[in-house]
Structure formats: structure tokens, C-alpha cells
Coordinates of C-alpha atoms in Angstrom, one line a residue:
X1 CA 0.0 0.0 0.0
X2 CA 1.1 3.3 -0.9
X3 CA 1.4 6.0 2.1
X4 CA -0.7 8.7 1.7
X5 CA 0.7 12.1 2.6
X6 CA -0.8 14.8 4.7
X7 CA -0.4 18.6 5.4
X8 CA 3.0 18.7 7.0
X9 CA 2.0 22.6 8.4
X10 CA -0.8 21.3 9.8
X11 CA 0.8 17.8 11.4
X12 CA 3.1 20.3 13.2
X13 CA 0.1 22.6 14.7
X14 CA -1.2 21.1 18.6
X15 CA -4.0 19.3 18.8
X16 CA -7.2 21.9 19.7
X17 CA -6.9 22.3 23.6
X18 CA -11.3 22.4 24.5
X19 CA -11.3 18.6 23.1
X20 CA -8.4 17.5 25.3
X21 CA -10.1 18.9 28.8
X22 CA -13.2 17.0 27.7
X23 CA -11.1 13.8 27.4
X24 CA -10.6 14.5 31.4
X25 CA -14.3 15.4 32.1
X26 CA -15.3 11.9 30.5
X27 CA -13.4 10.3 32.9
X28 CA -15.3 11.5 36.0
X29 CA -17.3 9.6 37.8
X30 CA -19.4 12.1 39.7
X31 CA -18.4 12.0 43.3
X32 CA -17.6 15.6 44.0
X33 CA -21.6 16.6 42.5
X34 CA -22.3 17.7 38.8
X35 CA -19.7 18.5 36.8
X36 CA -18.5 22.4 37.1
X37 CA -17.3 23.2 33.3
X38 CA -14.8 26.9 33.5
X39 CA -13.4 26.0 29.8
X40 CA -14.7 27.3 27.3
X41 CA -16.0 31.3 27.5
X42 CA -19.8 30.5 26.9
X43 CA -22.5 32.8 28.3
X44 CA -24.5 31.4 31.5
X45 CA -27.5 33.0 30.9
X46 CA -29.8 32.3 27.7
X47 CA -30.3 34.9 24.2
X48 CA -33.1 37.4 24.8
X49 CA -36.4 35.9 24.5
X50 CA -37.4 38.1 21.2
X51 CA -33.8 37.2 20.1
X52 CA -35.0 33.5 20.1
X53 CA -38.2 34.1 18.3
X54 CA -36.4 36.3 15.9
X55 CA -34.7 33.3 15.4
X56 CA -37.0 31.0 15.0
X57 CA -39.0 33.2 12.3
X58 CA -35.7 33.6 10.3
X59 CA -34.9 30.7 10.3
X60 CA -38.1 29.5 8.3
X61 CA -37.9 32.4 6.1
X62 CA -37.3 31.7 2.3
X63 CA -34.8 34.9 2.3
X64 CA -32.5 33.8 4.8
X65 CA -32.1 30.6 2.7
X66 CA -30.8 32.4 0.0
X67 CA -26.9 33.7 -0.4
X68 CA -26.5 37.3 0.7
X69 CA -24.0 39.5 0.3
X70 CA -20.4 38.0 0.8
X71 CA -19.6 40.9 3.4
X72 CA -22.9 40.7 5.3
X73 CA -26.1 41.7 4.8
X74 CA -26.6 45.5 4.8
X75 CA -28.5 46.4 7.9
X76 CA -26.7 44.4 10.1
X77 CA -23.4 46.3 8.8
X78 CA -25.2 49.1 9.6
X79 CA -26.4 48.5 12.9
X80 CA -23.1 47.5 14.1
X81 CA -21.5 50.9 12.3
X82 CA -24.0 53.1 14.4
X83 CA -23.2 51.1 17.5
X84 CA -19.4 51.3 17.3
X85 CA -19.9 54.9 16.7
X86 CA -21.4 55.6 19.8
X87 CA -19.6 53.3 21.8
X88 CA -16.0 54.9 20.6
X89 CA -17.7 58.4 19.7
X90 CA -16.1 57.8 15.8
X91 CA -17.2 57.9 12.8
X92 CA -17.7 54.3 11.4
X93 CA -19.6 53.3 8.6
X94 CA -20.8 50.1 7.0
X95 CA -18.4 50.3 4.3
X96 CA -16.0 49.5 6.9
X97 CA -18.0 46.5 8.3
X98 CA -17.3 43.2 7.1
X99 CA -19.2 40.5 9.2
X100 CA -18.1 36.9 9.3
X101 CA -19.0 33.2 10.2
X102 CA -17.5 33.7 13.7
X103 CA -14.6 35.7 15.2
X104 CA -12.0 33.1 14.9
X105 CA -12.3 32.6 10.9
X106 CA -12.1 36.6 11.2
X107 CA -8.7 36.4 12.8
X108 CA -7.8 34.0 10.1
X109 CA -8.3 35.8 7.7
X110 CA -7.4 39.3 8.6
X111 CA -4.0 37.6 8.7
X112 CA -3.9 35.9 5.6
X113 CA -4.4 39.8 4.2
X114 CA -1.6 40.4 6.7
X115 CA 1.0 37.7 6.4
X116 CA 2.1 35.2 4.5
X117 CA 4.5 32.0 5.1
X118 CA 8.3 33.9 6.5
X119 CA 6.6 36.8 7.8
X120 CA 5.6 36.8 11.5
X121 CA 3.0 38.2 14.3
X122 CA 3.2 39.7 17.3
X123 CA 1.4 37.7 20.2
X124 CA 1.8 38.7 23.4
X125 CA 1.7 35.7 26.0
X126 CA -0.4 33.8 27.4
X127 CA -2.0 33.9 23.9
X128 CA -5.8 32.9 22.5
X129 CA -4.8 29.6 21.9
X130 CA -6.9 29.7 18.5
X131 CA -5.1 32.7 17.5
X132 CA -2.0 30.6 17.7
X133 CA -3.0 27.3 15.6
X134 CA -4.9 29.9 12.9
X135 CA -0.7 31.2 12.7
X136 CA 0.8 28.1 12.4
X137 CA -1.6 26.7 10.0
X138 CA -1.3 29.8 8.0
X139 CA 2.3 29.1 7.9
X140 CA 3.0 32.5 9.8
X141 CA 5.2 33.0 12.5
X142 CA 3.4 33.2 15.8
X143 CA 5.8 35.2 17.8
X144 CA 5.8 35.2 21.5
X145 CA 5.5 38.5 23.9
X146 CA 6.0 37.9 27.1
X147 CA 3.5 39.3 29.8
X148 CA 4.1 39.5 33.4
X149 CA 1.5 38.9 36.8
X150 CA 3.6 41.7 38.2
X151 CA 2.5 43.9 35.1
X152 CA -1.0 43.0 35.4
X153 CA -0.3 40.8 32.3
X154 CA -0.4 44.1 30.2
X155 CA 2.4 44.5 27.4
X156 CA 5.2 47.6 27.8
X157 CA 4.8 49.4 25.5
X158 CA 8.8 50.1 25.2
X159 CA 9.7 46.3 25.6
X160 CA 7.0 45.6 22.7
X161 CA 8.7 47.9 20.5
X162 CA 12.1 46.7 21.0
X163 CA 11.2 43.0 20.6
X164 CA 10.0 44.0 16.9
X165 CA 11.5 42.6 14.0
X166 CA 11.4 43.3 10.0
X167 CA 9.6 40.3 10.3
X168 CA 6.4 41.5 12.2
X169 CA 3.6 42.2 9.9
X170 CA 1.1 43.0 12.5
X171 CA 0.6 43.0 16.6
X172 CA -2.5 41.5 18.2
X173 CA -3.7 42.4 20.8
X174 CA -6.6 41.0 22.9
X175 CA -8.3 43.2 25.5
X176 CA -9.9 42.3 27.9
X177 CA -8.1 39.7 27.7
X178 CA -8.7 35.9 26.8
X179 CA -7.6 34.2 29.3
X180 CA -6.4 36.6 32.0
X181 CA -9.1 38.4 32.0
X182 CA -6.5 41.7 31.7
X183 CA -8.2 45.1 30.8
X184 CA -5.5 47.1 29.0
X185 CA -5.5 50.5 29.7
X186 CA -5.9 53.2 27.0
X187 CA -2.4 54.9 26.9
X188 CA -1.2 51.6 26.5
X189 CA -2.8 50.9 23.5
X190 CA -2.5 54.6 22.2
X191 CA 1.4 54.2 22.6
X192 CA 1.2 50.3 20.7
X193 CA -1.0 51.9 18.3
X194 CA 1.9 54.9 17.8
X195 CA 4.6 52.2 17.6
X196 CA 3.6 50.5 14.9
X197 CA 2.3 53.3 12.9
X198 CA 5.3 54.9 12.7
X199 CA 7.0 51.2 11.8
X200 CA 4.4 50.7 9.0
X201 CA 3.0 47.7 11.0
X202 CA -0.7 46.5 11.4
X203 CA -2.2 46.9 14.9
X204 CA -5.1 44.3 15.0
X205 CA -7.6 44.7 18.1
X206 CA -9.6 42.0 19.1
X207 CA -12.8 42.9 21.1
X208 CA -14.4 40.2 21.6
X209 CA -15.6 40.8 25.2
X210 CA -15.8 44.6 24.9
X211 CA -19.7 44.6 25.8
X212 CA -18.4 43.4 29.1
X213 CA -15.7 46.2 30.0
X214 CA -16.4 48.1 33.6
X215 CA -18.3 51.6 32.7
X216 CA -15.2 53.6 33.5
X217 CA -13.1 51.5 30.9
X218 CA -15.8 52.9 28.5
X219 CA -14.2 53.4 25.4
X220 CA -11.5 51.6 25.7
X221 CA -9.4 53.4 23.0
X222 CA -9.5 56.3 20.8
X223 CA -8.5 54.8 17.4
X224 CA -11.2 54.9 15.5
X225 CA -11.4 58.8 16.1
X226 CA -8.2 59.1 13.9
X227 CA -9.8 60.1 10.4
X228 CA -6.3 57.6 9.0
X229 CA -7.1 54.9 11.2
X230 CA -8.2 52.5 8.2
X231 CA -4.4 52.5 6.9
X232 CA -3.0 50.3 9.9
X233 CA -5.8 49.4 12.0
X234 CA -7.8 46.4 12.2
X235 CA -10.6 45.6 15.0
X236 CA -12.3 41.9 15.4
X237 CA -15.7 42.0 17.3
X238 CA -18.1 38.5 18.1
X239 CA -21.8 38.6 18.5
X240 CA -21.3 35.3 20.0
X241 CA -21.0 36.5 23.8
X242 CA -22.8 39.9 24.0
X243 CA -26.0 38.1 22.3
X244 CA -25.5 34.5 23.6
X245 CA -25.4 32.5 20.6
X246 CA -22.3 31.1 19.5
X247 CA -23.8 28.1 18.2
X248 CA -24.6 30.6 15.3
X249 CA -21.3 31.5 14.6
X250 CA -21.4 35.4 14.0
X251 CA -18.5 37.7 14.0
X252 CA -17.1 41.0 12.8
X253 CA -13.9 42.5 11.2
X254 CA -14.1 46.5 11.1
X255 CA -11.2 47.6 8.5
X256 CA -11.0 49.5 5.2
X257 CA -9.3 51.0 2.5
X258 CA -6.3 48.6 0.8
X259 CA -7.1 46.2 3.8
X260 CA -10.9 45.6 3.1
X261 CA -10.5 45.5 -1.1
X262 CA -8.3 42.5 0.0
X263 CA -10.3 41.2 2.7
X264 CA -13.1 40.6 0.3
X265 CA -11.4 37.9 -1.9
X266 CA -11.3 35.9 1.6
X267 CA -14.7 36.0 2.4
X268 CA -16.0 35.3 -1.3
X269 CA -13.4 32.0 -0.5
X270 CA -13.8 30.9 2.9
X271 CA -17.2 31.9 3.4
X272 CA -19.3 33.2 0.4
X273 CA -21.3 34.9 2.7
X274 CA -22.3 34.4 7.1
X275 CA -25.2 32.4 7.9
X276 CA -28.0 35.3 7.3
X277 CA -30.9 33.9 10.2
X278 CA -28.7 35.5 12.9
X279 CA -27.6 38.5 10.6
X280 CA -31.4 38.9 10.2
X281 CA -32.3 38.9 14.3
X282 CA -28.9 40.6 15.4
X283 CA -29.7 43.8 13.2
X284 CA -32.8 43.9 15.0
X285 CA -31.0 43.5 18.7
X286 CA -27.4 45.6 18.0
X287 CA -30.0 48.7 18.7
X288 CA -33.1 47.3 20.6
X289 CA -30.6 45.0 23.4
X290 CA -28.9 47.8 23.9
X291 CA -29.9 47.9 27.7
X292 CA -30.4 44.2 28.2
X293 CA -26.3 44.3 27.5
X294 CA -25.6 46.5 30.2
X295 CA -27.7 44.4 32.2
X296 CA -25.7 41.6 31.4
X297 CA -22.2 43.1 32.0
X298 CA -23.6 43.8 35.6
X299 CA -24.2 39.9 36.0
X300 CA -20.5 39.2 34.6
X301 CA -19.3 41.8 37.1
X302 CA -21.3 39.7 39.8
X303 CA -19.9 36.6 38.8
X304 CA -16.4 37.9 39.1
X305 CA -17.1 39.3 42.5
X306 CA -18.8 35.9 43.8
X307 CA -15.2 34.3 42.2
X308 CA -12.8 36.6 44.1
X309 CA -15.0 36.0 47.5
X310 CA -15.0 31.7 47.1
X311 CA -11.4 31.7 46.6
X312 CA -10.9 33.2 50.0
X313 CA -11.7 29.7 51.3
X314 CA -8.9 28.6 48.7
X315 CA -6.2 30.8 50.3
X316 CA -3.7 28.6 48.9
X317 CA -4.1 29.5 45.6
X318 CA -3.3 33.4 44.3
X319 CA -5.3 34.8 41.5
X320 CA -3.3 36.3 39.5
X321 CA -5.8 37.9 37.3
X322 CA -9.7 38.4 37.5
X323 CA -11.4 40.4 34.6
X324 CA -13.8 40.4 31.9
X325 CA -14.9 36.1 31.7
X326 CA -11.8 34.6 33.1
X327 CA -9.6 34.4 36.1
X328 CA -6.2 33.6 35.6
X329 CA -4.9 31.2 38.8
X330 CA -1.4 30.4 40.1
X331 CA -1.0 27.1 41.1
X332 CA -0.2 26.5 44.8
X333 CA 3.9 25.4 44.8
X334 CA 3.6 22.2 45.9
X335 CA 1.1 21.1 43.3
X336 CA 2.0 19.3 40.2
X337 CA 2.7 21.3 36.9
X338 CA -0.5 23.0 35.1
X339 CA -1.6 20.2 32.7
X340 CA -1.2 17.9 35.1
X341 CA -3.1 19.7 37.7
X342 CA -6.4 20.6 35.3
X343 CA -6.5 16.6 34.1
X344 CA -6.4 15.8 38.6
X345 CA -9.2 18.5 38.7
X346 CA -11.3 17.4 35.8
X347 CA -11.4 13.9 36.1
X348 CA -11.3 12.9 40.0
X349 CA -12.9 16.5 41.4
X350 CA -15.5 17.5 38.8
X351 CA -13.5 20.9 38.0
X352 CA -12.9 21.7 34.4
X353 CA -10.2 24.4 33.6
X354 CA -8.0 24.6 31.1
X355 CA -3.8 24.4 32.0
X356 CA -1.4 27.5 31.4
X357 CA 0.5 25.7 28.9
X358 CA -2.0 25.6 26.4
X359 CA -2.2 29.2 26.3
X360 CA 1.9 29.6 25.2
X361 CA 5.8 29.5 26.8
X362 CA 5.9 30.0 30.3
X363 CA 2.3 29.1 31.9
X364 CA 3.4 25.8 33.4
X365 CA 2.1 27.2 37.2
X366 CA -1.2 29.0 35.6
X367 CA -4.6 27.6 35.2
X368 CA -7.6 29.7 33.5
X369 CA -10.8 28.9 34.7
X370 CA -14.0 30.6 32.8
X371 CA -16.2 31.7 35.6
X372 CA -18.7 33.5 33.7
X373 CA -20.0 29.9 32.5
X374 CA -21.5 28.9 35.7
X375 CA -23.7 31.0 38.1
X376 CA -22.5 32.1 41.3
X377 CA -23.8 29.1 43.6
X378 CA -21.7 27.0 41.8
X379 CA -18.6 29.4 42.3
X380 CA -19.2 29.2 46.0
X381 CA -18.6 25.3 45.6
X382 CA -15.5 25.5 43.5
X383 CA -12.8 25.7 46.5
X384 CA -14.4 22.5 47.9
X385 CA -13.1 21.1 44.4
X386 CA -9.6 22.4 44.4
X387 CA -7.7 19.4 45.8
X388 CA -4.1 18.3 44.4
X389 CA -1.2 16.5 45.7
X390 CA 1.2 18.3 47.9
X391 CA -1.3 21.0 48.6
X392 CA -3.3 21.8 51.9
X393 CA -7.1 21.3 51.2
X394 CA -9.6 23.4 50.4

């Protein structure tokens, strides 16, 4: 028999880490109570009810089985123009809206218009681990950034610019944060953003969680107020956690001039055009769940408090960082490494978090644990599950 060859790029690219943590979860056999799933960054709360009928009526409609336009159907371009607008107090427009079949395919290919295979990207660490395999199966250099606890796991702004290479086609960067959790403050970003205008490099945002940001981190940034911000700025936005339905797969990529006459001959490729039933509802809730989002940044907030009070009975273990979805744990020093530790927790304690390592270099003592999955009881019985060897008990 002959052998028949595979991708060698995409042999060399990890194995997706949400998969692996359920491999541990199978294994548990229930004694600690129901399983308590902090992996993957899904809402806890269900879609608006008018969201779901909207939904449901789209869904049957003949229209929405049709194509539609390969860069998203025109009012929900619109809607999301007016609301980024007024959320950054800029000027935005719908020719500069380009939705997409989820957030991750609109990191993938913002960078193939980006990169290409020798040229390299900015990440600083711990990294969106998705962010990383889209890189490496891209054939793009994913290059690390190291970010600090002591720093609040925000990049310097002078270190970033010396570690830059004639390689670096572009910097991501990820606020607030997935996985610390990390809000990065908005000189920071200004002085990023400065940096790599004046190297000619692409700055691309990714926003993901910015319907969640504290009122007094409202905006966030400033960039879109620069009338030049389309040459060299690139900003990825999800519908998936401000609306509650992932399952639809629903993102954003605001960026135009040169960079948007390329994007387009992506999307006509990858995608031909995003599923249109929850284009169709979400033009109708960017404007009218306006309130019901605040609403539901207060119960994130809530969550995040109820976290920081249950780990007092956990005094063993530090938080590093709390924020927006995640918390970002040090591992007591006598416990195992970090991979080690989340399979213990997942499979014999009924705790599912993902390990450091899977989030880049250096992580071996971190573990990130979702807590915006679960409601707040369950928080208050998470310390009880926090048992390793070589560590004092919960």
C-alpha cells in the first residue's frame, strides 16, 4: 500500500486544547456533585427571548435561505457601524464593516491579508490559543510577547517595541483579555497603536468581550477617532458572547481602504457569505438590546465578585488575574505542573479548567478557569473542588 501524505504545516500545529479537557471530564465519575465546566468562554444566561423568536422566524424564512452578500447583509453592517460609533464616539460606517462566520475565521483571515508563510506576528503571551494554531496553520510565525503577573499581564509598551522585528507584519492584541481576563489601559494601547504606525505595522484589536468592560473603561481606545485609522488598524468583534449564541457563529472584522478591497477575496473563498438567520435577528438587537447588555455586564461583574470572595476559602491559591470572563490562577507550589493539575481537577474533582501551557511558553504554574460559565452558587462550591497532591485542602 502506498502511504498517503498529509499537510506537513498542519501535522506540526497542537491538537485543539477544548477537546483534550473533555477527554478528562469523560473520565469523571461524579463523586464531587455535577460536573462544574470553567473552559470554554460561553455565556450562562440564555439569548433574549425576542432574540430567540427572531430566530426562529428567520430561520423558516425563504430569504434567509438564500446567499446574501459576501460581506454581510446591509442592515446588520449598519447597525453595528452606528453602535461602534457611539460606543468609541467615531465615525464608522458600514463600508468599513465586514461580518463573518464567527470571530475566529475573522482572525484567520485578517491575517492571511496580513502575512504570509516567513513573515511573522506579534502575540503577546499567554495567547488565544486559537489565534496561535490559525498562525501556524497559515504558515506565519506566531511570535511570543512575554507578559508579566507583576504587570498585570499588560504588554510595555517600550519592551514591545524593542522585541519587533522586520519580520512582524502586525501585533494582536486581545483586551480584555482571553484568558487573564486583563483590561489594557488606554495609553497603553495609544502608545502600541503609535509604535507600529510609525513602523508601518498593522495593529489588530480583538474585542471580543468589549460589551463586558467596567463603565469607567468605556471606550476603551481612541482609534477609530483618527480620520487615518483604516491604513493600519484592524478591530475583530463577536456577536457570540454579548447576544448569547455562539452556536450561530457570528462575528465582525471593522477595516478599510487597501485592507478591506483584499479582505473581500477571503470572504468570497472561505465563506461566500455568514449564515443570514442570525444576521437577520442581530440587526434587530445591536440597537433594541442595547440595555439588556448593560444588564448583562452587571451579571459578569457579579460573577467575578462571587469568584474573588469563594477563593478566600482557597487561600492557597493566588489569582493572578480576575477580569472580563476569566480568572487567571497560580498554582499552589507544591502542586503538580499545570496540565497535570487541570487533568487531577477534571477527572477525579469534577472541575474543568484549562492548563497554562496551552495558552503559550511560560504558563506551566497557571490555570484559566471561565467563571462566567456557571452562576455564582456553583462558584461558591468550587474551592471545595480544588484538591491536588502536595497541597493543603480546600
Amino acid at each position: 500500500m502506498p502511504s498517503f501524505r498529509l499537510s506537513r504545516r498542519v501535522a506540526a500545529t497542537g491538537a485543539p486544547p477544548i477537546p483534550a479537557a473533555r477527554a478528562w471530564a469523560a473520565r469523571y465519575q461524579g463523586g464531587a456533585g455535577p460536573m462544574i465546566d470553567l473552559t470554554q468562554a460561553v455565556p450562562g444566561y440564555p439569548p433574549h427571548p425576542e432574540m430567540l423568536e427572531r430566530l426562529a422566524s428567520a430561520a423558516g424564512s425563504r430569504a434567509c435561505a438564500g446567499y446574501g452578500a459576501i460581506d454581510g447583509d446591509l442592515p446588520l453592517r449598519e447597525a453595528l457601524a452606528a453602535d461602534v460609533s457611539a460606543f468609541y464616539g467615531a465615525q464608522v460606517g458600514a463600508g468599513d464593516v465586514t461580518i463573518t462566520a464567527g470571530c475566529n475565521l475573522a482572525f484567520t483571515m485578517a491575517m492571511t491579508v496580513l502575512a504570509g508563510t516567513g513573515d511573522a506576528v506579534l502575540l503577546p503571551t499567554p495567547w488565544y490559543f486559537n489565534h496561535r494554531m490559525a498562525l501556524e496553520l497559515l504558515g506565519i510565525d506566531a511570535m511570543p510577547f512575554e507578559t508579566s503577573a507583576e504587570d498585570g499581564f499588560v504588554p510595555d509598551p517600550e519592551r514591545l517595541e524593542a522585541a519587533l522585528t522586520p519580520q512582524v507584519r502586525a501585533v494582536v492584541l486581545v483586551s480584555p483579555n482571553n484568558p487573564t481576563g486583563a483590561i489594557y489601559p488606554r495609553e497603553v494601547i495609544a502608545r502600541i497603536a503609535a509604535t507600529c504606525r510609525r513602523k508601518g505595522i498593522w495593529l489588530v484589536l480583538d474585542e471580543t468581550y468589549r460589551d463586558f468592560l467596567p463603565e469607567d473603561a468605556c471606550p476603551p481606545h481612541d482609534l477609530f477617532q483618527d480620520p487615518e485609522w483604516r491604513d493600519g488598524v484592524v478591530q475583530l468583534y463577536s456577536f457570540a458572547k454579548s447576544y448569547c449564541i455562539p452556536g450561530h457563529r457570528v462575528g465582525a472584522i471593522l477595516g478599510g481602504g487597501a485592507f478591506r478591497t483584499e479582505l473581500l477575496k477571503l470572504v468570497d473563498t472561505m465563506q461566500i457569505c455568514p449564515p443570514r438567520t442570525a444576521q437577520a435577528a442581530l440587526a434587530w438587537a445591536v440597537p433594541a438590546l442595547r440595555e439588556w447588555r448593560l444588564a448583562n455586564r452587571g451579571i459578569m461583574q457579579g460573577r467575578a465578585v462571587a469568584f474573588r470572595n469563594a477563593m478566600q476559602q482557597a487561600p492557597e491559591w493566588r489569582i493572578d488575574a480576575l477580569g472580563t470572563y476569566f480568572a487567571y490562577l497560580r498554582l499552589p507550589s507544591q502542586a503538580p505542573d499545570a496540565t497535570r493539575a487541570a487533568e487531577i481537577l477534571g477527572s477525579e474533582h469534577g472541575l474543568l479548567t484549562l492548563p497554562g501551557p496551552f495558552f503559550g511558553p511560560g504558563q506551566e504554574r497557571h490555570l484559566r478557569l471561565a467563571f462566567a460559565n456557571v452562576e455564582e452558587a456553583a462558584l461558591a462550591a468550587m474551592p471545595d473542588r480544588l484538591r491536588l497532591p502536595g497541597t493543603v485542602p480546600a
